[in-house]
Structures are given as structure tokens and as C-alpha cells.
Tab-separated table of C-alpha atoms in Angstrom:
chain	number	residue	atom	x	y	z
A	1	UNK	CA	-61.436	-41.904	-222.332
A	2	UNK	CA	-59.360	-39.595	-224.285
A	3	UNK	CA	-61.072	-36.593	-222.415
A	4	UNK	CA	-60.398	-37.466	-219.603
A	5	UNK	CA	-57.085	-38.533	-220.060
A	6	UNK	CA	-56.002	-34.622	-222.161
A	7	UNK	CA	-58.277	-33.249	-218.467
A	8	UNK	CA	-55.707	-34.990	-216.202
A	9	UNK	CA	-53.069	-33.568	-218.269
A	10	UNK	CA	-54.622	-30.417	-218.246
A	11	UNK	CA	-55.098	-30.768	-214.388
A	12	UNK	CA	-51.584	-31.602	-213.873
A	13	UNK	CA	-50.454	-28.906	-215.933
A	14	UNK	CA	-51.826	-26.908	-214.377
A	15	UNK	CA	-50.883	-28.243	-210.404
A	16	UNK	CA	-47.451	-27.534	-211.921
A	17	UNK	CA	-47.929	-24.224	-212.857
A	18	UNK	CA	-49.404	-23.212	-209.472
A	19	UNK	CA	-46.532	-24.512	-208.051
A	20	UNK	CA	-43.918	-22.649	-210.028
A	21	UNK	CA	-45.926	-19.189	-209.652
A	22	UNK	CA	-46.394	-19.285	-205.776
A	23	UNK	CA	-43.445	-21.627	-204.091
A	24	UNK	CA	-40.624	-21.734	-206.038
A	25	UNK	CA	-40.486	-17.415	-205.827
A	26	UNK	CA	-41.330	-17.831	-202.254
A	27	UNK	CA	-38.154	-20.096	-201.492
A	28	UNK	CA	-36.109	-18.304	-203.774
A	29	UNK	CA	-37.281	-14.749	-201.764
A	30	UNK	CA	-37.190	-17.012	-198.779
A	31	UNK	CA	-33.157	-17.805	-199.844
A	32	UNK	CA	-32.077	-14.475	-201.343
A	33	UNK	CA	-33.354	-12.627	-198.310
A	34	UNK	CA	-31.289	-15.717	-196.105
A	35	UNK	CA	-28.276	-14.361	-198.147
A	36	UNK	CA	-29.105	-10.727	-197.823
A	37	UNK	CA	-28.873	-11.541	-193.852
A	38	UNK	CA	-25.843	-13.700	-193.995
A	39	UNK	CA	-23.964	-11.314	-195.900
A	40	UNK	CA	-25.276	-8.268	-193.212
A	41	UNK	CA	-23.852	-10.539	-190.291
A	42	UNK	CA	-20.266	-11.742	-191.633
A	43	UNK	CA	-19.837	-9.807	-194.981
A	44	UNK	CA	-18.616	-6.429	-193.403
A	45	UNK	CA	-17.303	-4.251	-196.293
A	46	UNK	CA	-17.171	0.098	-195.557
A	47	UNK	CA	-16.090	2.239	-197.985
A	48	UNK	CA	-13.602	4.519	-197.203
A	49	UNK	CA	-13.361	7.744	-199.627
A	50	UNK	CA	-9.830	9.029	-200.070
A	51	UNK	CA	-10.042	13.309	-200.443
A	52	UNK	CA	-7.129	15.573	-200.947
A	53	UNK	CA	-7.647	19.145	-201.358
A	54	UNK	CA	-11.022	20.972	-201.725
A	55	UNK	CA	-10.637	23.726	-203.516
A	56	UNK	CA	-10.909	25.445	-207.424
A	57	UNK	CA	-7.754	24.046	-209.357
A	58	UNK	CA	-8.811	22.574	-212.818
A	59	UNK	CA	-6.810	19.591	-213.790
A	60	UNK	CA	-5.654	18.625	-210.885
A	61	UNK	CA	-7.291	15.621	-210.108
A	62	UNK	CA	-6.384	15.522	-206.300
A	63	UNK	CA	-8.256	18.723	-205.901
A	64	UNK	CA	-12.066	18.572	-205.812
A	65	UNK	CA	-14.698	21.344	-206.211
A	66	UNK	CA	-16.129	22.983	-202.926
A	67	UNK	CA	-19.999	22.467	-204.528
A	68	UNK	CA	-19.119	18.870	-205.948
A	69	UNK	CA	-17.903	18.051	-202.321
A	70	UNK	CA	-21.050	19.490	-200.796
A	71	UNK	CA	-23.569	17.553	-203.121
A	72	UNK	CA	-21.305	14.461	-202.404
A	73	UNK	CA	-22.059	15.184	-198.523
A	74	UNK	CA	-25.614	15.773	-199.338
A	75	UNK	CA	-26.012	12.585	-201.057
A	76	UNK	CA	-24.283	10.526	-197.983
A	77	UNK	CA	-26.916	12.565	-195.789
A	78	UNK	CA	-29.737	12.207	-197.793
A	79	UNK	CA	-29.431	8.398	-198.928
A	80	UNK	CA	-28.697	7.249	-194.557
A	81	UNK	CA	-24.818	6.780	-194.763
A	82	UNK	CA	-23.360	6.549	-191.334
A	83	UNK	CA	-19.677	8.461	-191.496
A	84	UNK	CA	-17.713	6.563	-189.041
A	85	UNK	CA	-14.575	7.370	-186.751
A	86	UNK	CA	-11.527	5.727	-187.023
A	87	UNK	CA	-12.500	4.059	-183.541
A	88	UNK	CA	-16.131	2.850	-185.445
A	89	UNK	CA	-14.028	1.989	-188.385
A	90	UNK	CA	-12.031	-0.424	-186.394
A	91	UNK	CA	-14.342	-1.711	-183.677
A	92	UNK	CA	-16.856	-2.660	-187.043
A	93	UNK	CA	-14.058	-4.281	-188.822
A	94	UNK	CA	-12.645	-6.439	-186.024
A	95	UNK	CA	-17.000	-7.605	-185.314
A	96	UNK	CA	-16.965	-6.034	-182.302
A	97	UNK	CA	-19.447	-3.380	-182.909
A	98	UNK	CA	-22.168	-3.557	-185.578
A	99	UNK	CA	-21.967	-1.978	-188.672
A	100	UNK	CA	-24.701	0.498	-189.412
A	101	UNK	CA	-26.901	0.053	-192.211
A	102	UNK	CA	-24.882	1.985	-194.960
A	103	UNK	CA	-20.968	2.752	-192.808
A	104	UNK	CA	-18.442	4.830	-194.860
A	105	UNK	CA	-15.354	6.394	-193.681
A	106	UNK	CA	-14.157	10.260	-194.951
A	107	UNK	CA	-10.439	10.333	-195.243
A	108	UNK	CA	-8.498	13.128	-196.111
A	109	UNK	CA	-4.738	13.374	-196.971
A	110	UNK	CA	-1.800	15.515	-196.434
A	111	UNK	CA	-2.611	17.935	-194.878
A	112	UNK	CA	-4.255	20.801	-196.784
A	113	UNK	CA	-5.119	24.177	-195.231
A	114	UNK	CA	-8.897	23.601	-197.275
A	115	UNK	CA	-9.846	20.817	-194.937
A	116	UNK	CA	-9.815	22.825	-192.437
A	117	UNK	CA	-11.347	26.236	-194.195
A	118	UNK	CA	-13.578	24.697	-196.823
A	119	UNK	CA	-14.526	20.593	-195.719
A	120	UNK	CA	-14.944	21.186	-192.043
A	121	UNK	CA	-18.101	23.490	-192.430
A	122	UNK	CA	-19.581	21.609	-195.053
A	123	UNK	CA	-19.003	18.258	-192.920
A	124	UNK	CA	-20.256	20.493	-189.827
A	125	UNK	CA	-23.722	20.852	-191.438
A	126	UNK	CA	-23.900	17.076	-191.063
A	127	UNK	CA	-22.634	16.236	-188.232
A	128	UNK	CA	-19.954	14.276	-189.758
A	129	UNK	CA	-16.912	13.161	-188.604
A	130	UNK	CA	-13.669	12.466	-190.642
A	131	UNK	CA	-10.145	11.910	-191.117
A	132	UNK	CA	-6.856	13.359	-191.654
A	133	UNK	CA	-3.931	11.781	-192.423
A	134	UNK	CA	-1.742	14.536	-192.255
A	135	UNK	CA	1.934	14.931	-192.696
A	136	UNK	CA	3.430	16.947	-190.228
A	137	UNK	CA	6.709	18.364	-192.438
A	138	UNK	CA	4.269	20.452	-194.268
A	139	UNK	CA	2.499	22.384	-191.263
A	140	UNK	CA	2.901	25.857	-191.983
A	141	UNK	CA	3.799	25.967	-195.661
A	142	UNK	CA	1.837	27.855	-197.794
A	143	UNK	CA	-1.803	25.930	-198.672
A	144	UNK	CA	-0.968	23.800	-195.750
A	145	UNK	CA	-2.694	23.566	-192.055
A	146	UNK	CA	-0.679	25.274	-189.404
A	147	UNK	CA	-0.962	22.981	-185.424
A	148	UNK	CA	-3.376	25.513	-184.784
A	149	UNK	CA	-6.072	24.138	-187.428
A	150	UNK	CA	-4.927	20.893	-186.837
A	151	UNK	CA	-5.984	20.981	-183.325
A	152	UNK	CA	-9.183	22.677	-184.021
A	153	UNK	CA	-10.164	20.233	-186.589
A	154	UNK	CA	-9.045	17.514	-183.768
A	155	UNK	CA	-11.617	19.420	-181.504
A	156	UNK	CA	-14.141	19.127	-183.945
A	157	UNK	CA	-14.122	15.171	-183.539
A	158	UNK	CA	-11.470	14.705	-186.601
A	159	UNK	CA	-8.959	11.894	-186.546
A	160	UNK	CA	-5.688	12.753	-186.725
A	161	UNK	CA	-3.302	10.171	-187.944
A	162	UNK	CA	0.139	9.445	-189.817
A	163	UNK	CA	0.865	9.908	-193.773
A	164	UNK	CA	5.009	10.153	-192.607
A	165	UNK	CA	6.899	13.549	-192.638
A	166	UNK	CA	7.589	14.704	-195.722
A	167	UNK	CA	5.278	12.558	-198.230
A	168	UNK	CA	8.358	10.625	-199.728
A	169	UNK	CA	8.158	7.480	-202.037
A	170	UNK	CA	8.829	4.811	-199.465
A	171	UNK	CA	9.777	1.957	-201.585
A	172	UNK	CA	12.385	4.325	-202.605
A	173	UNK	CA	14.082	4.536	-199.116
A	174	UNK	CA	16.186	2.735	-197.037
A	175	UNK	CA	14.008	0.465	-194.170
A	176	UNK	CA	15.758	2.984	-191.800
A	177	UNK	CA	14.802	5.955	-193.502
A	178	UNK	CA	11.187	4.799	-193.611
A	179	UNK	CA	11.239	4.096	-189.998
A	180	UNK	CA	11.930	7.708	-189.022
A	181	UNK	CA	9.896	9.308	-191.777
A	182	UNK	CA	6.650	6.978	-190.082
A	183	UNK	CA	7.998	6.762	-186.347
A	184	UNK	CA	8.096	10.603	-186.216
A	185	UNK	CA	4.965	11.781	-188.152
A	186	UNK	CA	3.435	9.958	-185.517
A	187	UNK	CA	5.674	11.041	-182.207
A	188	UNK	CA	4.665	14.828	-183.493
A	189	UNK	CA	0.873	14.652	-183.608
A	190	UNK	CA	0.812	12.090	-181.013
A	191	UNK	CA	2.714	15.165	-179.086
A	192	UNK	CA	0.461	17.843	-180.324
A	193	UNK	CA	-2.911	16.252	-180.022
A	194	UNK	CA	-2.343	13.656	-176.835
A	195	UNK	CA	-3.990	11.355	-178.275
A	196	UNK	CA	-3.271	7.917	-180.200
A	197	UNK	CA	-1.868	7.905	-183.000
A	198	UNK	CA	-1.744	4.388	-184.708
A	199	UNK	CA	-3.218	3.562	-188.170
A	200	UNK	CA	-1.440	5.230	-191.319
A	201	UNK	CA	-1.568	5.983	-194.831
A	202	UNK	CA	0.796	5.249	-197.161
A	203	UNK	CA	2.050	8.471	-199.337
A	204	UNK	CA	1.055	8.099	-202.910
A	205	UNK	CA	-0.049	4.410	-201.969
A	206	UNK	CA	3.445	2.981	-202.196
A	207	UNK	CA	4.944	0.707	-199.437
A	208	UNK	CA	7.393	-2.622	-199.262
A	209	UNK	CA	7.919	-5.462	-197.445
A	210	UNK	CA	9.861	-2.814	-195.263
A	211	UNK	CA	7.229	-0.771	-194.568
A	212	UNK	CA	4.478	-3.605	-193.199
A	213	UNK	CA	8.054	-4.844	-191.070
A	214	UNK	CA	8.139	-1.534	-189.954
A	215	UNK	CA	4.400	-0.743	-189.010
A	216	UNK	CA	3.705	-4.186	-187.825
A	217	UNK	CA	6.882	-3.590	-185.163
A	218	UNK	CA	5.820	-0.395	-184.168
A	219	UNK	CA	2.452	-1.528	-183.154
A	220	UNK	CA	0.696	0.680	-185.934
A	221	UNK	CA	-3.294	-1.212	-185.739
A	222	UNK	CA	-4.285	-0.615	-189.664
A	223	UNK	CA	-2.743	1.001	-192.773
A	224	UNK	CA	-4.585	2.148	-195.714
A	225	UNK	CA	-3.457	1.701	-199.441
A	226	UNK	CA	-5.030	3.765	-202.867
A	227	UNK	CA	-5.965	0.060	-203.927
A	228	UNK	CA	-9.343	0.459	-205.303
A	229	UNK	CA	-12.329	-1.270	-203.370
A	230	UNK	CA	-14.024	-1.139	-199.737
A	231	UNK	CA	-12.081	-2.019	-196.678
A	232	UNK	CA	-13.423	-5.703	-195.393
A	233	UNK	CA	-12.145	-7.973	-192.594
A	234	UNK	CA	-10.431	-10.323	-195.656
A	235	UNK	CA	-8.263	-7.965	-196.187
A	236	UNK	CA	-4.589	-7.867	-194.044
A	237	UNK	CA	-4.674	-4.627	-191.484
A	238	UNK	CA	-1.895	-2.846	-193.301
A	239	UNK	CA	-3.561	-3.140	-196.962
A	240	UNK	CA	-7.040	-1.900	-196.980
A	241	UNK	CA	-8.446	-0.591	-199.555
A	242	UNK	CA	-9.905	3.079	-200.562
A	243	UNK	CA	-11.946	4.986	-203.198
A	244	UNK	CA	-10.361	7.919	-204.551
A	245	UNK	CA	-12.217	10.115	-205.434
A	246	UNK	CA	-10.986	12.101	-208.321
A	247	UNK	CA	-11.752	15.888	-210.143
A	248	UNK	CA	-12.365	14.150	-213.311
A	249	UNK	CA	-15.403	11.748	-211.948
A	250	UNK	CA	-19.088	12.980	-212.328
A	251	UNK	CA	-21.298	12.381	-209.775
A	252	UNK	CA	-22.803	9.617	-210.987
A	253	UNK	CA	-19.548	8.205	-211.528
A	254	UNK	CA	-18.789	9.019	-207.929
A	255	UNK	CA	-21.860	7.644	-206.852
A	256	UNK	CA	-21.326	4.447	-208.727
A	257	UNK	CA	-17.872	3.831	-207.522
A	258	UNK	CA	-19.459	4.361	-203.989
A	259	UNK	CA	-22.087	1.767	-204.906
A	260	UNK	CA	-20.340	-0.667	-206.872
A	261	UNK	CA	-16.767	-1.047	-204.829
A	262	UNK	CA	-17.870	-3.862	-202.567
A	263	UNK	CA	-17.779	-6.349	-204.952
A	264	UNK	CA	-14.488	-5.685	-205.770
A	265	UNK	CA	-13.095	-7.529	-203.043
């Protein structure tokens, strides 16, 4: 009797184990890859990389190596990221286009005669497009874009869009003041480009309660900040949030912060 009381034991031991080792994994798989699609569907998140200059300047840390930019481009090519437009950046966040399977958007800002010279070719041999939010009181000063480069980055299927006139501190100014330093960066490439001109940047990633008065009135669609992360629908329209990528950073560093940014928000 004891046998074959220590077999049923055995058997149901052994039921139980089956159990654990094929269906439990199989609904958890079955559930994780439920998340996986739920978070594809409504859990939208792009990361938007935040360049300056490209060029040789060591210790600078706005100013980022010609060959470290071109194995950064390299990696977004070979690993299937999908550079986006500022029209695919917008039409993804407000769900009215689907995002690809890895997005990112490639801003760069101020204005620097380099984008033009050094990150256009190197974004050429990809096919990808970009960003510039440029500010126009610097066209034409030494190490800066002249309209002529502007437009011919434009041609080359590069967004051109606000960063104000002179790259003040805008927190610093009075709400009129920031009006006309944002109103007219925008009138002049607007003016040179005929085309829209209607998401901004904020100059050293400062603003106020002024400044989202000021772009919300003046129709501006999206602002982006230097706030750390990947821009999502959660966010409001006139704080999303960039990776900067810095001189200092490694690649893997780079490559982690592109990875790892997302679940920041």
C-alpha cells in the first residue's frame, strides 16, 4: 500500500512538473509577446539625437568627430533604424502613421557651416534625412552656414526649422523679447526656404512659462527640450525630449544611451 501510495506521489510529481516545463513558459511567452505587441501599437517612443558641430575640436563637447559621426551613421544603417522627417516625426507621434520598426530622428543645432560640409555627405551615403534647427542671426559668420548652404541642405530633403535669432537665454528675456527673437527666426527661413516653418528648439534647452505662451499662440506644432529621454505621445508638444550626444561619450556609451532612453519616460 505504501508503494503505491510514494507511486501516486511520484506520478503527481511528476504531472506537476510537466506542467511547469511546457505551459506555464508557453503563457508567459504567450503574455510577454502580448506585451511586446501592445507596447508596438500604443507605446510610441523615437529617439531624437541632438548634434551640434562635426568637426576636430577636443574638449568641446558640442563638437563631435567626423569618423565617430560616420560609425554612429553606420551603426543606425547597419542595425535597420529608420531616420525620420520632421513630417514622419509628427504624423508617428500624433498615431497617424505607423512607426517603423526602429524610428529615430537626426537633429542638428545652430547652424554650423560642418553640417553642411562634413554631415550632409556622410548622411548622403545613407540616404538619410535630418534636421536643422538653425538660427538665422548667425548666417554668414565665420564657421557658420551662409542661405546658400542652407538652401542646398533644404534641397537635399533637410528640415529647416527655428532655434530663435541670436541663440539667447530665453528665460532671461522679457516675453516680448522672446516673441521677436522666435517670431522672426521663423519669418526668415520661412522667407528663404517657402516652406513651413513650425516646430522649434529651445537654445541651450531653456524656456518659461513665456515661451510655451508664446509658441502655443503662434501656432508653433512641437518644441524640443535637451531633457534627456525619447520623444513619446505622453509627453506635452512643446517639451519633448532629446539625446545629446556628446564628444566625451564612447560609442558604446552612445549606443547605450540610444538603446536605453525609452525607459526613461
Amino acid at each position: 500500500m505504501k508503494t503505491n501510495k510514494y507511486l501516486r506521489i511520484v506520478r503527481m510529481l511528476a504531472i506537476s512538473w510537466l506542467f511547469l516545463a511546457y505551459f506555464v513558459p508557453a503563457a508567459t511567452r504567450a503574455s510577454a509577446s502580448q506585451v511586446a505587441a501592445d507596447e508596438q501599437q500604443h507605446g510610441i517612443a523615437v529617439p531624437v539625437l541632438n548634434y551640434h558641430s562635426i568637426g576636430v575640436e577636443p574638449g568641446n563637447t558640442y563638437v563631435l568627430h567626423p569618423d565617430m559621426f560616420a560609425r554612429q551613421m553606420d551603426y543606425l544603417a547597419a542595425h535597420h533604424y529608420t531616420p525620420l522627417t520632421l513630417g514622419d516625426f509628427a504624423r508617428i507621434i500624433e498615431k497617424k502613421q505607423p512607426s517603423p520598426e526602429r524610428p529615430v530622428l537626426l537633429t542638428f543645432d545652430d547652424g554650423y557651416a560642418n553640417n553642411a560640409e562634413v554631415a550632409m555627405p556622410i548622411l548622403q551615403r545613407h540616404g538619410f534625412p535630418a534636421t536643422l534647427f538653425l538660427s538665422p542671426g548667425f548666417i554668414g559668420q565665420p564657421g557658420y552656414l551662409s542661405w546658400p548652404q542652407v538652401q542646398e541642405l533644404s534641397a537635399a530633403g533637410w528640415d529647416i526649422a527655428p532655434h530663435s535669432m541670436t541663440h539667447p537665454h530665453l528665460p532671461q528675456l522679457s516675453i516680448e523679447q522672446q516673441r521677436e527673437e522666435i517670431t522672426e527666426s521663423r519669418r526668415r527661413i520661412e522667407h528663404a526656404l517657402g516652406k513651413s516653418a513650425d516646430v522649434f528648439a529651445y537654445p541651450f534647452g531653456e524656456y518659461n512659462e513665456d515661451t510655451l505662451k508664446i509658441l502655443k499662440e503662434e501656432a508653433f506644432r512641437y518644441a524640443f527640450t535637451t531633457k534627456e529621454g525619447y520623444a513619446t505621445p505622453n509627453q506635452s508638444p512643446y517639451e519633448l525630449s532629446r539625446i545629446v550626444v556628446r564628444s566625451e561619450d564612447d560609442f558604446a556609451t552612445w549606443v547605450q544611451k540610444l538603446s536605453n532612453s525609452a525607459r526613461r519616460n
